């Protein structure tokens, strides 16, 4: 299999990756406590949970104690941890489900799906709430969906600025293209998404300046953040090539520079493993290649860390 064929297959696997969900109404909000049926769905890893709220509200409406609750007031939790609605489902699953990531050898990645999940953790059981919004941990969306739209677009703008040193790519999109991008994200429609994404990634026709990379690091709760899922988000400027050299920067090099205590070696995971789309990523992977093949819909590489030992 050629490198181009491998790249196409990898992008296909990432786009088609999904997680089976078992969504249950919070017993305290249910007329028959915990006896309401579960809502079962196979949902795209790249998508966002709030897009499910209208159909979930309709499904559970007859069971709600508070019949005045609106769809946009819904929020999700896993083991009593509120889930950030602006994180893609796949990232949430990798961070909170406890599922061990798949191991993919870069030399034979065409033989493995980077998004296959261990059966023991599936379906992923989430709790749905329509009351007691955790305002200290989550910003509440509005009925029109503007908050969700703006959160996504702001992420796209930030990624565009990091890649090119300017956000002209996203800012110069026509109204039709902007609408097409958001609709494609909502409907998980690749034929509509890819043309706009390509315009953004190669908007300037110049080499990438920086790689939009966020690293999600497990951490202990603090007094200021007692129950936010215990994550620290690490973000810094990561260049595609080493400064002053023509050598492509690998993920191992970037992680060693950003988190040297966790990644004392640039080539071998010792204390933690980087996880992207449910799979452990080889430290030898060039960061520019990862961005072009494995970015989330907002243009970011959202990288989780799994501690070893």
PDB file of C-alpha atoms in Angstrom:
ATOM      1  CA  UNK A   1       0.000   0.000   0.000  1.00  0.00           C
ATOM      2  CA  UNK A   2       1.409   3.401  -0.982  1.00  0.00           C
ATOM      3  CA  UNK A   3       1.809   6.261   1.475  1.00  0.00           C
ATOM      4  CA  UNK A   4      -0.972   8.168  -0.275  1.00  0.00           C
ATOM      5  CA  UNK A   5      -3.309   5.191   0.044  1.00  0.00           C
ATOM      6  CA  UNK A   6      -2.441   4.894   3.725  1.00  0.00           C
ATOM      7  CA  UNK A   7      -3.197   8.577   4.232  1.00  0.00           C
ATOM      8  CA  UNK A   8      -6.572   8.270   2.527  1.00  0.00           C
ATOM      9  CA  UNK A   9      -7.434   5.192   4.568  1.00  0.00           C
ATOM     10  CA  UNK A  10      -6.403   6.884   7.793  1.00  0.00           C
ATOM     11  CA  UNK A  11      -8.519   9.968   7.085  1.00  0.00           C
ATOM     12  CA  UNK A  12     -11.452   7.713   6.186  1.00  0.00           C
ATOM     13  CA  UNK A  13     -11.094   5.780   9.437  1.00  0.00           C
ATOM     14  CA  UNK A  14     -10.957   8.963  11.496  1.00  0.00           C
ATOM     15  CA  UNK A  15     -14.005  10.470   9.782  1.00  0.00           C
ATOM     16  CA  UNK A  16     -16.006   7.256  10.139  1.00  0.00           C
ATOM     17  CA  UNK A  17     -14.937   6.601  13.714  1.00  0.00           C
ATOM     18  CA  UNK A  18     -17.814   6.405  16.177  1.00  0.00           C
ATOM     19  CA  UNK A  19     -18.682   5.498  19.758  1.00  0.00           C
ATOM     20  CA  UNK A  20     -21.850   3.607  20.740  1.00  0.00           C
ATOM     21  CA  UNK A  21     -23.653   5.576  23.442  1.00  0.00           C
ATOM     22  CA  UNK A  22     -26.150   4.499  26.083  1.00  0.00           C
ATOM     23  CA  UNK A  23     -27.748   7.756  27.245  1.00  0.00           C
ATOM     24  CA  UNK A  24     -29.940   7.667  30.333  1.00  0.00           C
ATOM     25  CA  UNK A  25     -32.046  10.359  31.925  1.00  0.00           C
ATOM     26  CA  UNK A  26     -30.873  11.368  35.400  1.00  0.00           C
ATOM     27  CA  UNK A  27     -33.077   9.452  37.898  1.00  0.00           C
ATOM     28  CA  UNK A  28     -33.698  12.603  39.950  1.00  0.00           C
ATOM     29  CA  UNK A  29     -35.339  14.215  36.902  1.00  0.00           C
ATOM     30  CA  UNK A  30     -37.367  11.186  35.811  1.00  0.00           C
ATOM     31  CA  UNK A  31     -41.033  10.570  36.725  1.00  0.00           C
ATOM     32  CA  UNK A  32     -40.308   6.858  37.123  1.00  0.00           C
ATOM     33  CA  UNK A  33     -36.833   7.284  38.636  1.00  0.00           C
ATOM     34  CA  UNK A  34     -34.471   4.963  36.735  1.00  0.00           C
ATOM     35  CA  UNK A  35     -37.023   3.024  34.719  1.00  0.00           C
ATOM     36  CA  UNK A  36     -37.018   5.173  31.578  1.00  0.00           C
ATOM     37  CA  UNK A  37     -35.662   3.532  28.444  1.00  0.00           C
ATOM     38  CA  UNK A  38     -32.107   4.313  27.397  1.00  0.00           C
ATOM     39  CA  UNK A  39     -31.405   6.188  24.189  1.00  0.00           C
ATOM     40  CA  UNK A  40     -28.947   4.118  22.162  1.00  0.00           C
ATOM     41  CA  UNK A  41     -26.994   5.589  19.274  1.00  0.00           C
ATOM     42  CA  UNK A  42     -23.760   5.090  17.341  1.00  0.00           C
ATOM     43  CA  UNK A  43     -22.386   8.627  17.277  1.00  0.00           C
ATOM     44  CA  UNK A  44     -19.434  10.110  15.314  1.00  0.00           C
ATOM     45  CA  UNK A  45     -16.267  10.670  17.295  1.00  0.00           C
ATOM     46  CA  UNK A  46     -15.677  13.996  15.536  1.00  0.00           C
ATOM     47  CA  UNK A  47     -19.099  15.393  16.390  1.00  0.00           C
ATOM     48  CA  UNK A  48     -20.471  17.223  19.425  1.00  0.00           C
ATOM     49  CA  UNK A  49     -22.990  16.003  21.995  1.00  0.00           C
ATOM     50  CA  UNK A  50     -25.233  19.120  21.969  1.00  0.00           C
ATOM     51  CA  UNK A  51     -26.347  18.259  18.436  1.00  0.00           C
ATOM     52  CA  UNK A  52     -28.198  15.314  20.009  1.00  0.00           C
ATOM     53  CA  UNK A  53     -30.221  17.404  22.456  1.00  0.00           C
ATOM     54  CA  UNK A  54     -33.338  18.050  20.308  1.00  0.00           C
ATOM     55  CA  UNK A  55     -33.916  14.358  19.640  1.00  0.00           C
ATOM     56  CA  UNK A  56     -33.007  13.402  23.219  1.00  0.00           C
ATOM     57  CA  UNK A  57     -35.462  15.940  24.595  1.00  0.00           C
ATOM     58  CA  UNK A  58     -38.192  14.559  22.351  1.00  0.00           C
ATOM     59  CA  UNK A  59     -37.347  10.992  23.404  1.00  0.00           C
ATOM     60  CA  UNK A  60     -37.412  11.698  27.153  1.00  0.00           C
ATOM     61  CA  UNK A  61     -40.111  14.418  27.194  1.00  0.00           C
ATOM     62  CA  UNK A  62     -42.813  12.181  28.636  1.00  0.00           C
ATOM     63  CA  UNK A  63     -40.500  11.114  31.483  1.00  0.00           C
ATOM     64  CA  UNK A  64     -39.355  14.586  32.570  1.00  0.00           C
ATOM     65  CA  UNK A  65     -40.534  15.827  35.955  1.00  0.00           C
ATOM     66  CA  UNK A  66     -39.915  19.378  34.783  1.00  0.00           C
ATOM     67  CA  UNK A  67     -41.960  19.485  31.608  1.00  0.00           C
ATOM     68  CA  UNK A  68     -40.873  23.082  30.963  1.00  0.00           C
ATOM     69  CA  UNK A  69     -37.222  22.087  30.445  1.00  0.00           C
ATOM     70  CA  UNK A  70     -35.968  23.122  27.008  1.00  0.00           C
ATOM     71  CA  UNK A  71     -33.663  21.058  24.749  1.00  0.00           C
ATOM     72  CA  UNK A  72     -30.765  23.541  24.967  1.00  0.00           C
ATOM     73  CA  UNK A  73     -30.784  23.220  28.765  1.00  0.00           C
ATOM     74  CA  UNK A  74     -29.550  19.626  28.505  1.00  0.00           C
ATOM     75  CA  UNK A  75     -26.100  18.630  29.671  1.00  0.00           C
ATOM     76  CA  UNK A  76     -24.199  15.362  30.007  1.00  0.00           C
ATOM     77  CA  UNK A  77     -22.178  13.757  32.753  1.00  0.00           C
ATOM     78  CA  UNK A  78     -20.094  10.630  33.171  1.00  0.00           C
ATOM     79  CA  UNK A  79     -19.586   9.265  36.674  1.00  0.00           C
ATOM     80  CA  UNK A  80     -20.792  12.609  38.081  1.00  0.00           C
ATOM     81  CA  UNK A  81     -18.300  14.617  36.001  1.00  0.00           C
ATOM     82  CA  UNK A  82     -19.985  17.229  33.760  1.00  0.00           C
ATOM     83  CA  UNK A  83     -18.740  16.834  30.191  1.00  0.00           C
ATOM     84  CA  UNK A  84     -17.610  19.936  28.358  1.00  0.00           C
ATOM     85  CA  UNK A  85     -20.026  20.318  25.464  1.00  0.00           C
ATOM     86  CA  UNK A  86     -17.478  22.070  23.208  1.00  0.00           C
ATOM     87  CA  UNK A  87     -15.155  19.035  23.259  1.00  0.00           C
ATOM     88  CA  UNK A  88     -15.680  16.501  20.432  1.00  0.00           C
ATOM     89  CA  UNK A  89     -17.168  13.198  21.544  1.00  0.00           C
ATOM     90  CA  UNK A  90     -14.036  11.226  20.659  1.00  0.00           C
ATOM     91  CA  UNK A  91     -11.883  13.476  22.820  1.00  0.00           C
ATOM     92  CA  UNK A  92     -14.314  13.149  25.742  1.00  0.00           C
ATOM     93  CA  UNK A  93     -14.302   9.371  25.370  1.00  0.00           C
ATOM     94  CA  UNK A  94     -10.499   9.190  25.261  1.00  0.00           C
ATOM     95  CA  UNK A  95     -10.190  11.440  28.311  1.00  0.00           C
ATOM     96  CA  UNK A  96     -12.878  10.066  30.599  1.00  0.00           C
ATOM     97  CA  UNK A  97     -14.040   6.574  29.638  1.00  0.00           C
ATOM     98  CA  UNK A  98     -10.983   4.767  30.977  1.00  0.00           C
ATOM     99  CA  UNK A  99     -10.806   2.693  27.800  1.00  0.00           C
ATOM    100  CA  UNK A 100      -7.263   1.607  26.922  1.00  0.00           C
ATOM    101  CA  UNK A 101      -6.173   3.167  23.608  1.00  0.00           C
ATOM    102  CA  UNK A 102      -5.419   1.076  20.553  1.00  0.00           C
ATOM    103  CA  UNK A 103      -1.790   0.593  19.634  1.00  0.00           C
ATOM    104  CA  UNK A 104      -1.049   1.232  15.987  1.00  0.00           C
ATOM    105  CA  UNK A 105       2.323   0.489  14.477  1.00  0.00           C
ATOM    106  CA  UNK A 106       3.148   3.256  12.016  1.00  0.00           C
ATOM    107  CA  UNK A 107       4.665   0.658   9.668  1.00  0.00           C
ATOM    108  CA  UNK A 108       1.402  -1.274   9.296  1.00  0.00           C
ATOM    109  CA  UNK A 109      -1.295   1.203  10.215  1.00  0.00           C
ATOM    110  CA  UNK A 110      -3.404   0.123   7.247  1.00  0.00           C
ATOM    111  CA  UNK A 111      -4.103  -3.115   9.104  1.00  0.00           C
ATOM    112  CA  UNK A 112      -5.603  -1.379  12.108  1.00  0.00           C
ATOM    113  CA  UNK A 113      -8.410   1.047  12.726  1.00  0.00           C
ATOM    114  CA  UNK A 114      -7.188   3.974  14.857  1.00  0.00           C
ATOM    115  CA  UNK A 115     -10.661   4.408  16.273  1.00  0.00           C
ATOM    116  CA  UNK A 116     -11.556   0.841  17.305  1.00  0.00           C
ATOM    117  CA  UNK A 117     -12.706   0.699  20.934  1.00  0.00           C
ATOM    118  CA  UNK A 118     -12.315  -2.091  23.517  1.00  0.00           C
ATOM    119  CA  UNK A 119     -15.631  -3.913  23.822  1.00  0.00           C
ATOM    120  CA  UNK A 120     -15.463  -3.906  27.625  1.00  0.00           C
ATOM    121  CA  UNK A 121     -16.058  -0.136  27.727  1.00  0.00           C
ATOM    122  CA  UNK A 122     -18.901  -0.077  25.228  1.00  0.00           C
ATOM    123  CA  UNK A 123     -21.470   1.263  24.968  1.00  0.00           C
ATOM    124  CA  UNK A 124     -20.340   4.374  26.808  1.00  0.00           C
ATOM    125  CA  UNK A 125     -23.022   5.156  29.384  1.00  0.00           C
ATOM    126  CA  UNK A 126     -23.768   8.851  29.824  1.00  0.00           C
ATOM    127  CA  UNK A 127     -26.270  10.599  32.066  1.00  0.00           C
ATOM    128  CA  UNK A 128     -28.475  13.333  30.621  1.00  0.00           C
ATOM    129  CA  UNK A 129     -29.682  16.248  32.761  1.00  0.00           C
ATOM    130  CA  UNK A 130     -32.062  19.117  32.072  1.00  0.00           C
ATOM    131  CA  UNK A 131     -31.876  20.842  35.471  1.00  0.00           C
ATOM    132  CA  UNK A 132     -29.193  21.999  37.927  1.00  0.00           C
ATOM    133  CA  UNK A 133     -26.894  23.344  35.246  1.00  0.00           C
ATOM    134  CA  UNK A 134     -23.272  23.254  36.578  1.00  0.00           C
ATOM    135  CA  UNK A 135     -22.609  26.909  35.919  1.00  0.00           C
ATOM    136  CA  UNK A 136     -19.265  26.855  37.711  1.00  0.00           C
ATOM    137  CA  UNK A 137     -17.951  24.380  35.162  1.00  0.00           C
ATOM    138  CA  UNK A 138     -19.897  24.817  31.911  1.00  0.00           C
ATOM    139  CA  UNK A 139     -21.021  27.819  29.899  1.00  0.00           C
ATOM    140  CA  UNK A 140     -24.701  27.395  29.054  1.00  0.00           C
ATOM    141  CA  UNK A 141     -25.692  27.391  25.348  1.00  0.00           C
ATOM    142  CA  UNK A 142     -28.649  29.386  24.096  1.00  0.00           C
ATOM    143  CA  UNK A 143     -31.824  28.173  22.400  1.00  0.00           C
ATOM    144  CA  UNK A 144     -30.693  29.411  18.967  1.00  0.00           C
ATOM    145  CA  UNK A 145     -27.373  27.535  19.067  1.00  0.00           C
ATOM    146  CA  UNK A 146     -25.322  30.727  18.697  1.00  0.00           C
ATOM    147  CA  UNK A 147     -23.078  29.952  21.678  1.00  0.00           C
ATOM    148  CA  UNK A 148     -22.168  26.538  20.276  1.00  0.00           C
ATOM    149  CA  UNK A 149     -21.601  27.993  16.798  1.00  0.00           C
ATOM    150  CA  UNK A 150     -19.405  30.795  18.136  1.00  0.00           C
ATOM    151  CA  UNK A 151     -17.354  28.420  20.302  1.00  0.00           C
ATOM    152  CA  UNK A 152     -16.598  26.244  17.283  1.00  0.00           C
ATOM    153  CA  UNK A 153     -15.842  29.137  14.936  1.00  0.00           C
ATOM    154  CA  UNK A 154     -13.570  30.790  17.513  1.00  0.00           C
ATOM    155  CA  UNK A 155     -11.604  27.544  17.707  1.00  0.00           C
ATOM    156  CA  UNK A 156     -11.338  27.463  13.910  1.00  0.00           C
ATOM    157  CA  UNK A 157     -10.130  31.092  13.898  1.00  0.00           C
ATOM    158  CA  UNK A 158      -7.485  30.405  16.533  1.00  0.00           C
ATOM    159  CA  UNK A 159      -6.242  27.351  14.633  1.00  0.00           C
ATOM    160  CA  UNK A 160      -6.160  29.367  11.398  1.00  0.00           C
ATOM    161  CA  UNK A 161      -4.112  32.099  13.082  1.00  0.00           C
ATOM    162  CA  UNK A 162      -1.593  29.614  14.469  1.00  0.00           C
ATOM    163  CA  UNK A 163      -1.168  27.881  11.098  1.00  0.00           C
ATOM    164  CA  UNK A 164      -0.767  31.024   9.029  1.00  0.00           C
ATOM    165  CA  UNK A 165      -0.062  33.954  11.340  1.00  0.00           C
ATOM    166  CA  UNK A 166      -3.407  35.423  10.353  1.00  0.00           C
ATOM    167  CA  UNK A 167      -7.067  34.433  10.513  1.00  0.00           C
ATOM    168  CA  UNK A 168      -7.775  35.744   7.018  1.00  0.00           C
ATOM    169  CA  UNK A 169      -8.578  32.240   5.829  1.00  0.00           C
ATOM    170  CA  UNK A 170     -11.668  31.809   7.975  1.00  0.00           C
ATOM    171  CA  UNK A 171     -12.515  35.535   7.985  1.00  0.00           C
ATOM    172  CA  UNK A 172     -12.486  35.713   4.181  1.00  0.00           C
ATOM    173  CA  UNK A 173     -14.838  32.789   3.649  1.00  0.00           C
ATOM    174  CA  UNK A 174     -17.989  33.759   1.831  1.00  0.00           C
ATOM    175  CA  UNK A 175     -21.274  33.600   3.703  1.00  0.00           C
ATOM    176  CA  UNK A 176     -22.224  30.510   1.727  1.00  0.00           C
ATOM    177  CA  UNK A 177     -18.928  28.796   2.599  1.00  0.00           C
ATOM    178  CA  UNK A 178     -19.289  29.700   6.270  1.00  0.00           C
ATOM    179  CA  UNK A 179     -22.816  28.317   6.316  1.00  0.00           C
ATOM    180  CA  UNK A 180     -21.674  25.199   4.475  1.00  0.00           C
ATOM    181  CA  UNK A 181     -18.894  24.621   7.026  1.00  0.00           C
ATOM    182  CA  UNK A 182     -21.197  24.853  10.059  1.00  0.00           C
ATOM    183  CA  UNK A 183     -23.940  22.784   8.433  1.00  0.00           C
ATOM    184  CA  UNK A 184     -21.396  20.110   7.490  1.00  0.00           C
ATOM    185  CA  UNK A 185     -20.209  19.957  11.105  1.00  0.00           C
ATOM    186  CA  UNK A 186     -23.774  19.685  12.414  1.00  0.00           C
ATOM    187  CA  UNK A 187     -24.734  16.996   9.915  1.00  0.00           C
ATOM    188  CA  UNK A 188     -21.343  15.249   9.861  1.00  0.00           C
ATOM    189  CA  UNK A 189     -21.334  15.545   6.082  1.00  0.00           C
ATOM    190  CA  UNK A 190     -17.880  15.006   4.675  1.00  0.00           C
ATOM    191  CA  UNK A 191     -18.641  15.958   1.073  1.00  0.00           C
ATOM    192  CA  UNK A 192     -19.564  19.445   2.298  1.00  0.00           C
ATOM    193  CA  UNK A 193     -16.858  19.725   4.969  1.00  0.00           C
ATOM    194  CA  UNK A 194     -13.712  18.723   3.066  1.00  0.00           C
ATOM    195  CA  UNK A 195     -13.757  21.483   0.408  1.00  0.00           C
ATOM    196  CA  UNK A 196     -13.969  24.212   3.053  1.00  0.00           C
ATOM    197  CA  UNK A 197     -11.385  22.535   5.284  1.00  0.00           C
ATOM    198  CA  UNK A 198      -8.935  22.386   2.359  1.00  0.00           C
ATOM    199  CA  UNK A 199      -9.455  26.094   1.705  1.00  0.00           C
ATOM    200  CA  UNK A 200      -8.548  26.851   5.309  1.00  0.00           C
ATOM    201  CA  UNK A 201      -5.551  24.520   5.596  1.00  0.00           C
ATOM    202  CA  UNK A 202      -3.941  25.826   2.413  1.00  0.00           C
ATOM    203  CA  UNK A 203      -5.457  29.305   2.438  1.00  0.00           C
ATOM    204  CA  UNK A 204      -2.187  31.239   2.315  1.00  0.00           C
ATOM    205  CA  UNK A 205      -0.285  28.988  -0.067  1.00  0.00           C
ATOM    206  CA  UNK A 206       2.694  29.248   2.290  1.00  0.00           C
ATOM    207  CA  UNK A 207       4.406  26.882   4.738  1.00  0.00           C
ATOM    208  CA  UNK A 208       2.670  26.403   8.054  1.00  0.00           C
ATOM    209  CA  UNK A 209       3.967  28.625  10.838  1.00  0.00           C
ATOM    210  CA  UNK A 210       2.713  26.670  13.824  1.00  0.00           C
ATOM    211  CA  UNK A 211       0.766  23.514  14.609  1.00  0.00           C
ATOM    212  CA  UNK A 212      -2.536  23.988  16.483  1.00  0.00           C
ATOM    213  CA  UNK A 213      -1.960  21.515  19.312  1.00  0.00           C
ATOM    214  CA  UNK A 214      -3.661  21.132  22.682  1.00  0.00           C
ATOM    215  CA  UNK A 215      -2.510  18.531  25.181  1.00  0.00           C
ATOM    216  CA  UNK A 216      -4.921  17.298  27.833  1.00  0.00           C
ATOM    217  CA  UNK A 217      -3.040  16.270  30.938  1.00  0.00           C
ATOM    218  CA  UNK A 218      -4.662  14.384  33.849  1.00  0.00           C
ATOM    219  CA  UNK A 219      -4.192  16.358  37.053  1.00  0.00           C
ATOM    220  CA  UNK A 220      -5.320  16.353  40.652  1.00  0.00           C
ATOM    221  CA  UNK A 221      -8.317  18.493  41.672  1.00  0.00           C
ATOM    222  CA  UNK A 222      -7.578  21.849  43.248  1.00  0.00           C
ATOM    223  CA  UNK A 223      -9.466  24.270  45.470  1.00  0.00           C
ATOM    224  CA  UNK A 224     -10.274  26.468  42.474  1.00  0.00           C
ATOM    225  CA  UNK A 225     -11.252  23.525  40.243  1.00  0.00           C
ATOM    226  CA  UNK A 226     -12.507  20.790  42.560  1.00  0.00           C
ATOM    227  CA  UNK A 227     -14.426  18.694  40.037  1.00  0.00           C
ATOM    228  CA  UNK A 228     -13.792  19.613  36.424  1.00  0.00           C
ATOM    229  CA  UNK A 229     -12.649  16.196  35.301  1.00  0.00           C
ATOM    230  CA  UNK A 230      -9.198  16.967  36.659  1.00  0.00           C
ATOM    231  CA  UNK A 231      -7.571  18.041  33.399  1.00  0.00           C
ATOM    232  CA  UNK A 232      -4.904  20.588  32.612  1.00  0.00           C
ATOM    233  CA  UNK A 233      -4.748  21.850  29.041  1.00  0.00           C
ATOM    234  CA  UNK A 234      -1.223  22.553  27.802  1.00  0.00           C
ATOM    235  CA  UNK A 235      -0.803  24.759  24.759  1.00  0.00           C
ATOM    236  CA  UNK A 236       2.275  26.428  23.305  1.00  0.00           C
ATOM    237  CA  UNK A 237       3.762  27.393  19.955  1.00  0.00           C
ATOM    238  CA  UNK A 238       4.839  24.265  18.075  1.00  0.00           C
ATOM    239  CA  UNK A 239       6.641  24.689  14.762  1.00  0.00           C
ATOM    240  CA  UNK A 240       6.500  22.144  11.901  1.00  0.00           C
ATOM    241  CA  UNK A 241      10.303  22.206  11.691  1.00  0.00           C
ATOM    242  CA  UNK A 242      12.953  22.626  14.357  1.00  0.00           C
ATOM    243  CA  UNK A 243      14.064  26.215  14.785  1.00  0.00           C
ATOM    244  CA  UNK A 244      16.971  27.014  12.493  1.00  0.00           C
ATOM    245  CA  UNK A 245      16.890  23.587  10.867  1.00  0.00           C
ATOM    246  CA  UNK A 246      15.153  21.801   8.027  1.00  0.00           C
ATOM    247  CA  UNK A 247      14.449  18.726  10.129  1.00  0.00           C
ATOM    248  CA  UNK A 248      10.713  18.074  10.557  1.00  0.00           C
ATOM    249  CA  UNK A 249       9.615  18.261  14.173  1.00  0.00           C
ATOM    250  CA  UNK A 250       8.223  14.999  15.506  1.00  0.00           C
ATOM    251  CA  UNK A 251       5.597  14.607  18.176  1.00  0.00           C
ATOM    252  CA  UNK A 252       8.266  13.263  20.520  1.00  0.00           C
ATOM    253  CA  UNK A 253      10.360  16.404  20.046  1.00  0.00           C
ATOM    254  CA  UNK A 254       7.378  18.650  20.715  1.00  0.00           C
ATOM    255  CA  UNK A 255       6.282  16.735  23.822  1.00  0.00           C
ATOM    256  CA  UNK A 256       9.845  16.690  25.166  1.00  0.00           C
ATOM    257  CA  UNK A 257      10.024  20.469  24.789  1.00  0.00           C
ATOM    258  CA  UNK A 258       6.604  21.101  26.350  1.00  0.00           C
ATOM    259  CA  UNK A 259       6.553  18.386  29.042  1.00  0.00           C
ATOM    260  CA  UNK A 260      10.127  17.208  29.610  1.00  0.00           C
ATOM    261  CA  UNK A 261       9.341  15.526  32.938  1.00  0.00           C
ATOM    262  CA  UNK A 262       6.707  13.320  31.304  1.00  0.00           C
ATOM    263  CA  UNK A 263       8.626  12.844  28.049  1.00  0.00           C
ATOM    264  CA  UNK A 264      12.350  12.719  28.918  1.00  0.00           C
ATOM    265  CA  UNK A 265      12.895  10.745  25.714  1.00  0.00           C
ATOM    266  CA  UNK A 266      12.001  12.091  22.294  1.00  0.00           C
ATOM    267  CA  UNK A 267      11.679   8.580  20.862  1.00  0.00           C
ATOM    268  CA  UNK A 268      10.261   6.282  23.546  1.00  0.00           C
ATOM    269  CA  UNK A 269       7.241   6.810  25.827  1.00  0.00           C
ATOM    270  CA  UNK A 270       8.398   6.372  29.426  1.00  0.00           C
ATOM    271  CA  UNK A 271       5.845   7.985  31.726  1.00  0.00           C
ATOM    272  CA  UNK A 272       2.906   8.725  29.402  1.00  0.00           C
ATOM    273  CA  UNK A 273       1.533   7.846  25.983  1.00  0.00           C
ATOM    274  CA  UNK A 274      -0.031  10.377  23.567  1.00  0.00           C
ATOM    275  CA  UNK A 275      -3.488   9.390  22.333  1.00  0.00           C
ATOM    276  CA  UNK A 276      -5.283  10.783  19.286  1.00  0.00           C
ATOM    277  CA  UNK A 277      -8.612   9.458  17.972  1.00  0.00           C
ATOM    278  CA  UNK A 278      -8.453   6.493  20.307  1.00  0.00           C
ATOM    279  CA  UNK A 279      -4.969   5.311  19.301  1.00  0.00           C
ATOM    280  CA  UNK A 280      -1.506   5.725  20.744  1.00  0.00           C
ATOM    281  CA  UNK A 281       0.492   7.967  18.402  1.00  0.00           C
ATOM    282  CA  UNK A 282       4.132   7.030  17.652  1.00  0.00           C
ATOM    283  CA  UNK A 283       6.511   9.705  18.934  1.00  0.00           C
ATOM    284  CA  UNK A 284       8.258   9.549  15.568  1.00  0.00           C
ATOM    285  CA  UNK A 285       5.210  11.028  13.814  1.00  0.00           C
ATOM    286  CA  UNK A 286       5.902  14.444  12.190  1.00  0.00           C
ATOM    287  CA  UNK A 287       3.559  17.021  13.696  1.00  0.00           C
ATOM    288  CA  UNK A 288       2.776  18.577  10.316  1.00  0.00           C
ATOM    289  CA  UNK A 289       1.713  15.225   8.928  1.00  0.00           C
ATOM    290  CA  UNK A 290      -0.474  14.606  11.967  1.00  0.00           C
ATOM    291  CA  UNK A 291      -2.192  17.949  11.475  1.00  0.00           C
ATOM    292  CA  UNK A 292      -2.945  17.313   7.815  1.00  0.00           C
ATOM    293  CA  UNK A 293      -4.210  13.782   8.375  1.00  0.00           C
ATOM    294  CA  UNK A 294      -5.695  13.738  11.864  1.00  0.00           C
ATOM    295  CA  UNK A 295      -6.928  17.178  12.930  1.00  0.00           C
ATOM    296  CA  UNK A 296     -10.373  17.463  14.477  1.00  0.00           C
ATOM    297  CA  UNK A 297     -13.084  19.435  12.687  1.00  0.00           C
ATOM    298  CA  UNK A 298     -11.989  22.691  14.332  1.00  0.00           C
ATOM    299  CA  UNK A 299      -8.493  22.348  12.872  1.00  0.00           C
ATOM    300  CA  UNK A 300      -6.820  21.330  16.139  1.00  0.00           C
ATOM    301  CA  UNK A 301      -4.864  18.295  17.218  1.00  0.00           C
ATOM    302  CA  UNK A 302      -6.517  17.453  20.543  1.00  0.00           C
ATOM    303  CA  UNK A 303      -4.029  15.106  22.186  1.00  0.00           C
ATOM    304  CA  UNK A 304      -4.829  13.167  25.328  1.00  0.00           C
ATOM    305  CA  UNK A 305      -2.208  11.633  27.591  1.00  0.00           C
ATOM    306  CA  UNK A 306      -2.477   8.213  29.209  1.00  0.00           C
ATOM    307  CA  UNK A 307      -0.169   7.701  32.170  1.00  0.00           C
ATOM    308  CA  UNK A 308       1.974   4.561  32.200  1.00  0.00           C
ATOM    309  CA  UNK A 309       2.648   2.374  35.199  1.00  0.00           C
TER     310      UNK A 309
END
